[in-house]
CSV table of C-alpha atoms and ligand atoms in Angstrom, one decimal:
chain,number,residue,atom,x,y,z
A,180,UNK,CA,-20.7,-23.8,-9.8
A,181,UNK,CA,-18.2,-21.5,-11.4
A,182,UNK,CA,-14.9,-20.9,-9.7
A,183,UNK,CA,-15.4,-18.0,-7.3
A,184,UNK,CA,-12.3,-16.2,-6.3
A,185,UNK,CA,-13.2,-12.6,-5.8
A,186,UNK,CA,-11.8,-9.4,-4.3
A,187,UNK,CA,-14.5,-6.9,-3.3
A,188,UNK,CA,-13.3,-3.4,-2.9
A,189,UNK,CA,-15.3,-1.4,-0.4
A,190,UNK,CA,-15.2,2.2,-1.7
A,191,UNK,CA,-16.9,3.5,1.3
A,192,UNK,CA,-14.1,2.1,3.4
A,193,UNK,CA,-11.6,4.0,1.3
A,194,UNK,CA,-13.5,7.2,1.9
A,195,UNK,CA,-13.8,6.6,5.6
A,196,UNK,CA,-10.1,5.8,5.9
A,197,UNK,CA,-9.2,9.0,4.1
A,198,UNK,CA,-11.4,10.9,6.5
A,199,UNK,CA,-9.5,9.2,9.3
A,200,UNK,CA,-6.2,10.3,7.9
A,201,UNK,CA,-7.5,13.9,7.6
A,202,UNK,CA,-8.8,13.8,11.2
A,203,UNK,CA,-5.4,12.6,12.4
A,204,UNK,CA,-3.5,15.4,10.6
A,205,UNK,CA,-6.1,18.2,10.3
A,206,UNK,CA,-3.6,20.9,9.5
A,207,UNK,CA,-1.9,19.1,6.7
A,208,UNK,CA,-2.8,18.4,3.1
A,209,UNK,CA,-3.3,14.7,2.4
A,210,UNK,CA,-1.5,13.0,-0.5
A,211,UNK,CA,-3.1,9.6,-1.0
A,212,UNK,CA,-0.5,7.0,-2.0
A,213,UNK,CA,-1.8,5.1,-5.0
A,214,UNK,CA,1.3,3.3,-6.1
A,215,UNK,CA,1.3,-0.4,-7.1
A,216,UNK,CA,-2.3,-0.2,-8.5
A,217,UNK,CA,-3.4,1.5,-5.3
A,218,UNK,CA,-1.9,-1.3,-3.2
A,219,UNK,CA,-3.7,-3.8,-5.4
A,220,UNK,CA,-7.1,-2.2,-5.1
A,221,UNK,CA,-7.3,-0.9,-8.7
A,222,UNK,CA,-5.7,2.5,-9.5
A,223,UNK,CA,-8.6,4.4,-11.0
A,224,UNK,CA,-11.4,3.0,-8.8
A,225,UNK,CA,-9.4,3.8,-5.7
A,226,UNK,CA,-8.6,7.2,-7.0
A,227,UNK,CA,-12.3,7.8,-7.5
A,228,UNK,CA,-13.1,6.9,-3.9
A,229,UNK,CA,-10.1,9.0,-2.7
A,230,UNK,CA,-10.7,12.0,-4.9
A,231,UNK,CA,-11.2,14.2,-1.9
A,232,UNK,CA,-7.5,13.9,-1.2
A,233,UNK,CA,-5.4,17.0,-2.0
A,234,UNK,CA,-2.9,15.1,-4.0
A,235,UNK,CA,-1.8,11.6,-5.2
A,236,UNK,CA,1.5,9.9,-4.9
A,237,UNK,CA,2.7,7.1,-7.3
A,238,UNK,CA,5.9,5.5,-8.3
A,239,UNK,CA,6.2,6.0,-12.0
A,240,UNK,CA,4.7,7.5,-15.2
A,241,UNK,CA,2.8,4.4,-15.9
A,242,UNK,CA,0.9,5.0,-12.7
A,243,UNK,CA,0.6,8.8,-13.0
A,244,UNK,CA,-0.5,9.1,-16.6
A,245,UNK,CA,-3.7,7.1,-16.3
A,246,UNK,CA,-4.8,9.4,-13.5
A,247,UNK,CA,-4.3,12.4,-15.7
A,248,UNK,CA,-6.0,10.7,-18.6
A,249,UNK,CA,-9.0,10.0,-16.4
A,250,UNK,CA,-9.2,13.7,-15.6
A,251,UNK,CA,-7.8,14.0,-12.2
A,252,UNK,CA,-6.4,17.5,-11.8
A,253,UNK,CA,-4.7,16.8,-8.4
A,254,UNK,CA,-1.1,17.4,-7.7
A,255,UNK,CA,0.6,14.1,-8.5
A,256,UNK,CA,4.0,13.3,-7.0
A,257,UNK,CA,6.2,10.6,-8.5
A,258,UNK,CA,8.1,9.2,-5.5
A,259,UNK,CA,11.2,8.1,-7.5
A,260,UNK,CA,11.0,11.0,-10.0
A,261,UNK,CA,12.0,10.4,-13.6
A,262,UNK,CA,14.1,7.4,-14.5
A,263,UNK,CA,15.7,8.8,-17.6
A,264,UNK,CA,15.9,12.0,-19.8
A,265,UNK,CA,13.1,10.9,-22.1
A,266,UNK,CA,10.6,11.0,-19.2
A,267,UNK,CA,11.3,14.6,-18.2
A,268,UNK,CA,9.1,16.1,-21.0
A,269,UNK,CA,6.2,13.8,-20.0
A,270,UNK,CA,6.3,15.3,-16.5
A,271,UNK,CA,5.9,18.7,-18.0
A,272,UNK,CA,3.2,17.6,-20.4
A,273,UNK,CA,1.1,16.2,-17.6
A,274,UNK,CA,2.0,18.6,-14.8
A,275,UNK,CA,3.6,15.9,-12.7
A,276,UNK,CA,5.9,16.5,-9.7
A,277,UNK,CA,9.1,14.5,-9.7
A,278,UNK,CA,10.9,13.7,-6.5
A,279,UNK,CA,14.6,14.5,-7.2
A,280,UNK,CA,16.7,12.2,-5.0
A,281,UNK,CA,20.1,11.8,-6.7
A,282,UNK,CA,22.8,13.9,-8.4
A,283,UNK,CA,22.2,12.2,-11.7
A,284,UNK,CA,18.7,13.5,-11.8
A,285,UNK,CA,19.9,17.0,-11.2
A,286,UNK,CA,22.3,16.6,-14.1
A,287,UNK,CA,19.5,15.3,-16.4
A,288,UNK,CA,17.2,18.2,-15.4
A,289,UNK,CA,20.0,20.7,-16.2
A,290,UNK,CA,20.8,19.0,-19.6
A,291,UNK,CA,17.1,18.4,-20.7
A,292,UNK,CA,15.1,21.3,-19.5
A,293,UNK,CA,11.4,20.6,-19.8
A,294,UNK,CA,9.2,22.9,-22.0
A,295,UNK,CA,7.3,23.9,-18.9
A,296,UNK,CA,9.0,24.3,-15.5
A,297,UNK,CA,8.4,21.5,-13.0
A,298,UNK,CA,7.5,21.6,-9.3
A,299,UNK,CA,10.0,19.3,-7.7
A,300,UNK,CA,10.3,17.6,-4.4
A,301,UNK,CA,13.9,17.2,-3.0
A,302,UNK,CA,14.3,14.0,-1.2
A,303,UNK,CA,16.4,14.3,1.9
A,304,UNK,CA,18.0,11.1,3.4
A,305,UNK,CA,17.5,11.6,7.1
A,306,UNK,CA,18.3,8.0,8.0
A,307,UNK,CA,16.4,5.6,5.9
A,308,UNK,CA,19.4,5.4,3.5
A,309,UNK,CA,17.4,4.4,0.5
A,310,UNK,CA,16.9,7.5,-1.6
A,311,UNK,CA,17.8,11.1,-1.0
A,312,UNK,CA,20.5,13.7,-0.7
A,313,UNK,CA,22.5,13.9,2.6
A,314,UNK,CA,21.3,16.8,4.7
A,315,UNK,CA,24.7,18.6,4.3
A,316,UNK,CA,24.1,18.9,0.6
A,317,UNK,CA,20.7,20.3,0.8
A,318,UNK,CA,21.5,24.0,0.5
A,319,UNK,CA,23.7,23.3,-2.6
A,320,UNK,CA,20.9,21.2,-4.2
A,321,UNK,CA,18.4,23.9,-3.6
A,322,UNK,CA,20.8,26.4,-5.2
A,323,UNK,CA,21.3,24.3,-8.2
A,324,UNK,CA,17.6,23.7,-8.6
A,325,UNK,CA,16.7,27.3,-8.2
A,326,UNK,CA,19.2,28.2,-11.0
A,327,UNK,CA,17.5,25.8,-13.4
A,328,UNK,CA,14.9,27.3,-15.8
A,329,UNK,CA,13.1,23.9,-15.8
A,330,UNK,CA,12.3,24.2,-12.1
A,331,UNK,CA,9.4,26.2,-10.6
A,332,UNK,CA,8.6,25.3,-7.0
A,333,UNK,CA,10.8,23.4,-4.7
A,334,UNK,CA,9.4,21.3,-1.9
A,335,UNK,CA,11.1,18.8,0.5
A,336,UNK,CA,10.3,15.2,1.3
A,337,UNK,CA,11.9,12.6,3.6
A,338,UNK,CA,10.8,9.1,4.5
A,339,UNK,CA,10.8,7.4,7.9
A,340,UNK,CA,12.3,4.0,8.4
A,341,UNK,CA,10.8,3.0,11.7
A,342,UNK,CA,7.6,4.9,12.3
A,343,UNK,CA,5.7,1.6,12.4
A,344,UNK,CA,7.4,0.9,15.7
A,345,UNK,CA,5.9,3.4,18.1
A,346,UNK,CA,8.7,3.9,20.6
A,347,UNK,CA,11.6,3.5,18.1
A,348,UNK,CA,14.0,6.4,18.7
A,349,UNK,CA,14.9,6.5,15.0
A,350,UNK,CA,11.8,8.5,14.2
A,351,UNK,CA,12.7,11.3,16.6
A,352,UNK,CA,16.3,11.3,15.3
A,353,UNK,CA,15.1,11.5,11.7
A,354,UNK,CA,12.7,14.4,12.5
A,355,UNK,CA,15.5,16.3,14.2
A,356,UNK,CA,17.8,15.6,11.3
A,357,UNK,CA,15.1,16.9,8.8
A,358,UNK,CA,14.5,20.0,11.0
A,359,UNK,CA,18.2,20.8,11.1
A,360,UNK,CA,18.6,20.2,7.4
A,361,UNK,CA,15.7,22.5,6.6
A,362,UNK,CA,17.0,25.4,8.7
A,363,UNK,CA,16.8,28.6,6.6
A,364,UNK,CA,15.1,26.8,3.6
A,365,UNK,CA,11.6,27.7,2.6
A,366,UNK,CA,9.2,25.3,0.9
A,367,UNK,CA,6.5,22.8,1.8
A,368,UNK,CA,7.5,19.6,3.6
A,369,UNK,CA,6.3,16.1,3.6
A,370,UNK,CA,7.5,13.4,6.0
A,371,UNK,CA,4.7,11.2,7.3
A,372,UNK,CA,3.6,7.8,6.0
A,373,UNK,CA,0.5,6.2,7.6
A,374,UNK,CA,2.2,5.3,10.9
A,375,UNK,CA,3.5,8.8,11.3
A,376,UNK,CA,0.2,10.3,10.3
A,377,UNK,CA,-1.4,8.4,13.1
A,378,UNK,CA,1.3,8.5,15.8
A,379,UNK,CA,3.7,11.3,15.1
A,380,UNK,CA,2.1,14.8,15.0
A,381,UNK,CA,5.5,16.3,14.8
A,382,UNK,CA,6.0,14.7,11.4
A,383,UNK,CA,2.8,16.0,9.8
A,384,UNK,CA,4.3,18.9,8.0
A,385,UNK,CA,2.5,20.4,5.1
A,386,UNK,CA,1.6,17.1,3.4
A,387,UNK,CA,1.1,13.7,5.0
A,388,UNK,CA,1.5,10.7,2.6
A,389,UNK,CA,-0.7,7.9,3.9
A,390,UNK,CA,-0.8,4.7,2.0
A,391,UNK,CA,-1.7,1.5,3.9
A,392,UNK,CA,-4.1,3.1,6.3
A,393,UNK,CA,-6.3,4.2,3.4
A,394,UNK,CA,-6.7,0.6,2.5
A,395,UNK,CA,-7.8,-0.1,6.1
A,396,UNK,CA,-4.8,-1.8,7.5
A,397,UNK,CA,-2.9,-0.9,10.6
A,398,UNK,CA,0.5,0.5,9.7
A,399,UNK,CA,2.0,-0.6,13.1
A,400,UNK,CA,4.0,-3.7,13.6
A,401,UNK,CA,1.9,-4.5,16.7
A,402,UNK,CA,-1.3,-3.7,14.7
A,403,UNK,CA,-2.3,-1.6,17.5
A,404,UNK,CA,-4.2,1.7,17.7
A,405,UNK,CA,-5.7,1.8,14.3
A,406,UNK,CA,-9.2,0.8,15.3
A,407,UNK,CA,-11.0,3.4,13.2
A,408,UNK,CA,-9.7,1.9,9.9
A,409,UNK,CA,-12.0,-0.2,7.8
A,410,UNK,CA,-10.6,-3.0,5.6
A,411,UNK,CA,-11.2,-1.9,2.0
A,412,UNK,CA,-10.6,-5.3,0.4
A,413,UNK,CA,-12.4,-8.6,1.1
A,414,UNK,CA,-10.8,-11.6,-0.6
A,415,UNK,CA,-13.2,-14.5,-0.8
A,416,UNK,CA,-13.5,-17.9,-2.4
A,417,UNK,CA,-15.8,-21.0,-2.0
A,418,UNK,CA,-15.6,-24.4,-0.5
A,419,UNK,CA,-15.4,-26.8,-3.4
A,420,UNK,CA,-15.1,-30.1,-1.5
A,421,UNK,CA,-15.7,-31.4,2.0
A,422,UNK,CA,-14.3,-34.8,3.0
A,423,UNK,CA,-14.2,-36.8,6.2
A,424,UNK,CA,-10.6,-37.7,6.8
A,425,UNK,CA,-9.2,-40.5,9.0
A,426,UNK,CA,-6.9,-40.0,11.9
A,427,UNK,CA,-3.4,-40.0,10.5
A,428,UNK,CA,-4.3,-38.9,7.0
A,429,UNK,CA,-1.6,-36.7,5.5
A,430,UNK,CA,-3.1,-33.6,3.8
A,431,UNK,CA,-1.9,-32.0,0.5
A,432,UNK,CA,1.6,-31.7,-1.0
A,433,UNK,CA,4.3,-33.1,1.2
A,434,UNK,CA,1.7,-34.3,3.7
A,435,UNK,CA,2.6,-31.6,6.1
A,436,UNK,CA,-0.6,-31.7,8.1
A,437,UNK,CA,-1.5,-35.0,9.7
A,438,UNK,CA,-5.1,-35.3,10.9
A,439,UNK,CA,-4.9,-35.8,14.7
A,440,UNK,CA,-8.4,-37.5,14.7
A,441,UNK,CA,-11.2,-38.3,12.3
A,442,UNK,CA,-12.2,-34.9,11.1
A,443,UNK,CA,-13.9,-32.9,8.3
A,444,UNK,CA,-11.5,-31.3,5.8
A,445,UNK,CA,-12.5,-28.6,3.3
A,446,UNK,CA,-10.9,-27.7,0.0
A,447,UNK,CA,-11.2,-24.0,-1.0
A,448,UNK,CA,-11.0,-22.4,-4.5
A,449,UNK,CA,-8.0,-20.2,-3.9
A,450,UNK,CA,-4.2,-20.8,-4.0
A,451,UNK,CA,-1.0,-19.0,-4.7
A,452,UNK,CA,-2.0,-18.7,-8.3
A,453,UNK,CA,-4.5,-16.2,-7.0
A,454,UNK,CA,-2.1,-14.5,-4.7
A,455,UNK,CA,-3.0,-16.3,-1.5
A,456,UNK,CA,0.5,-16.6,0.1
A,457,UNK,CA,2.1,-20.1,-0.3
A,458,UNK,CA,3.9,-19.6,2.9
A,459,UNK,CA,0.6,-19.5,4.9
A,460,UNK,CA,1.4,-22.2,7.5
A,461,UNK,CA,-0.9,-24.6,9.2
A,462,UNK,CA,-3.1,-22.6,11.5
A,463,UNK,CA,-3.5,-19.5,9.4
A,464,UNK,CA,-7.0,-18.3,10.1
A,465,UNK,CA,-9.7,-18.4,7.4
A,466,UNK,CA,-13.5,-17.7,7.8
A,467,UNK,CA,-15.9,-20.3,6.6
A,468,UNK,CA,-19.5,-19.0,6.8
A,469,UNK,CA,-18.1,-16.4,9.2
A,470,UNK,CA,-16.5,-19.0,11.5
A,471,UNK,CA,-12.8,-19.1,12.1
A,472,UNK,CA,-11.1,-22.3,10.8
A,473,UNK,CA,-7.5,-22.9,10.0
A,474,UNK,CA,-5.4,-23.6,6.9
A,475,UNK,CA,-4.2,-27.3,7.0
A,476,UNK,CA,-1.3,-28.4,4.8
A,477,UNK,CA,0.5,-26.6,2.0
A,478,UNK,CA,-1.1,-24.0,-0.1
A,479,UNK,CA,-1.3,-25.2,-3.7
A,480,UNK,CA,-1.7,-23.2,-6.9
A,481,UNK,CA,-5.4,-23.3,-7.0
A,482,UNK,CA,-6.6,-24.6,-3.7
A,483,UNK,CA,-6.0,-24.7,0.0
A,484,UNK,CA,-7.2,-27.2,2.6
A,485,UNK,CA,-9.0,-26.0,5.7
A,486,UNK,CA,-9.6,-27.8,9.0
A,487,UNK,CA,-13.4,-27.8,9.4
A,488,UNK,CA,-13.7,-29.1,12.9
A,489,UNK,CA,-14.8,-25.6,13.9
A,490,UNK,CA,-17.4,-25.5,11.1
A,491,UNK,CA,-18.7,-29.1,10.9
A,492,UNK,CA,-21.8,-28.1,9.0
A,493,UNK,CA,-19.9,-26.4,6.1
A,494,UNK,CA,-20.8,-27.7,2.6
A,495,UNK,CA,-19.4,-27.2,-0.9
A,496,UNK,CA,-20.5,-23.8,-2.2
A,497,UNK,CA,-20.2,-22.1,1.2
A,498,UNK,CA,-18.5,-18.8,1.4
A,499,UNK,CA,-14.9,-18.5,2.5
A,500,UNK,CA,-13.3,-15.2,3.4
A,501,UNK,CA,-9.5,-15.1,3.4
A,502,UNK,CA,-9.3,-11.6,4.8
A,503,UNK,CA,-11.4,-8.4,4.9
A,504,UNK,CA,-15.0,-8.5,6.2
A,505,UNK,CA,-16.0,-10.5,9.2
A,506,UNK,CA,-13.2,-9.6,11.6
A,507,UNK,CA,-10.3,-11.3,9.9
A,508,UNK,CA,-7.8,-8.6,8.9
A,509,UNK,CA,-5.1,-8.9,6.3
A,510,UNK,CA,-2.6,-7.8,9.0
A,511,UNK,CA,-3.4,-11.0,11.0
A,512,UNK,CA,-3.1,-13.3,8.1
A,513,UNK,CA,0.2,-11.5,7.1
A,514,UNK,CA,1.6,-12.1,10.6
A,515,UNK,CA,1.0,-15.8,10.2
A,516,UNK,CA,2.9,-15.6,6.9
A,517,UNK,CA,5.8,-13.7,8.3
A,518,UNK,CA,5.0,-10.8,6.0
A,519,UNK,CA,3.0,-7.5,6.0
A,520,UNK,CA,-0.4,-6.7,4.8
A,521,UNK,CA,1.1,-4.5,2.1
A,522,UNK,CA,2.5,-7.6,0.3
A,523,UNK,CA,-0.7,-9.6,0.6
A,524,UNK,CA,-2.7,-6.8,-0.9
A,525,UNK,CA,-0.3,-6.2,-3.8
A,526,UNK,CA,0.1,-9.8,-4.8
A,527,UNK,CA,-3.5,-10.7,-5.6
A,528,UNK,CA,-3.3,-11.9,-9.2
A,529,UNK,CA,-5.3,-11.1,-12.4
A,530,UNK,CA,-7.1,-14.4,-12.1
A,531,UNK,CA,-9.1,-13.0,-9.2
A,532,UNK,CA,-12.4,-11.2,-10.2
A,533,UNK,CA,-12.5,-7.6,-8.8
A,534,UNK,CA,-15.8,-6.0,-7.9
A,535,UNK,CA,-16.5,-2.7,-6.4
A,536,UNK,CA,-19.2,-1.8,-3.9
A,537,UNK,CA,-20.2,1.5,-2.5
A,538,UNK,CA,-20.6,3.2,-5.8
A,539,UNK,CA,-23.6,5.5,-6.3
A,540,UNK,CA,-22.9,7.8,-3.4
A,541,UNK,CA,-20.4,10.0,-5.1
A,542,UNK,CA,-17.7,8.1,-6.8
A,543,UNK,CA,-15.5,11.1,-6.7
A,544,UNK,CA,-14.7,10.5,-10.4
A,545,UNK,CA,-13.7,13.8,-12.0
B,82,PLP,C1,8.0,7.5,0.0
B,82,PLP,C2,6.8,6.9,0.5
B,82,PLP,N1,5.9,7.7,1.1
B,82,PLP,C3,4.7,7.2,1.6
B,82,PLP,C4,4.5,5.8,1.6
B,82,PLP,C5,3.2,5.3,2.2
B,82,PLP,O1,3.5,4.4,3.3
B,82,PLP,P1,2.4,3.7,4.1
B,82,PLP,O2,1.8,2.8,3.1
B,82,PLP,O3,3.2,2.9,5.2
B,82,PLP,O4,1.5,4.7,4.6
B,82,PLP,C6,5.4,5.0,1.0
B,82,PLP,C7,5.1,3.6,0.9
B,82,PLP,O5,5.9,2.7,1.0
B,82,PLP,C8,6.6,5.5,0.4
B,82,PLP,O6,7.5,4.8,-0.2
């Protein structure tokens, strides 16, 4: 038996989730967020499945250039823009759209005009206080950009801090702030992440920017009301040992799980070296042959223990799903681990074998 630790990417799920984003914001263009290796799904394979999107959003040149090299002609937005003067020409060469979020970027654009003018997105800080110009500076920023020969189109973008909490008043305040800042300014606008795409029609604007929902996870903190989304990644491993343990046996490093009775204990071929979260506590759900069992004891680098009392017939070689297919969602595992699905998806390591299913009915590759 070879070590099986595998992530299967369901390309049909990506397509279906994109359709769900479109259905939620039918009047807007959809910019599929592909940063961080498409949230751990594989940049180019995810782009192929999401090629029906109107644009792509990524974080840096290292994520944008492979898309262009692969032949994607979409509008590609780099959410943090260029990081230094040397990058500006690369934006022009590959027709990439920088977000311009800070005065130093304005200075660089003025000092290092690209050979072809760029379409830029001005980031407005409406309350997230991470990147962006204060609303009161927007008219000046626009004026400065319009005066630059290296700038062609100007669009506007802001980011919501609390859209994942449905009744948080911050979202309404940010929308009002953006609206006021935009008074009298022309140009396309983009506000909505996944949560706002699903729950805040007033935030749809010209371009929605869904990320996590494309990968099939609910963007909401309560995980509610995203039933139409299909998990796009199944993480699986195998049982490699099954032992009968005595009552009182202490399991794994630190002996943090103590068997309350004589019971079957399984060992699974996945650990934090594969990206399974080390902080998954006792009780974190796992599927063995489709049945829910629980993590027991500390996660080690290559293995976890599972309490098999709920799957007493399980044997070495049996299939274990950590999240994805079978009704165990990454959001649920993440909640046990005090984190979010985003982090679980992004931290799967190179040791895991990736495979892609759903090819053959239009990969969307250019
Ligand atoms: C600026 C920006 N827009 C859109 C997104 C997509 O957000 P989500 O994955 O919650 O849909 C992100 C992700 O963090 C982001 O940073």
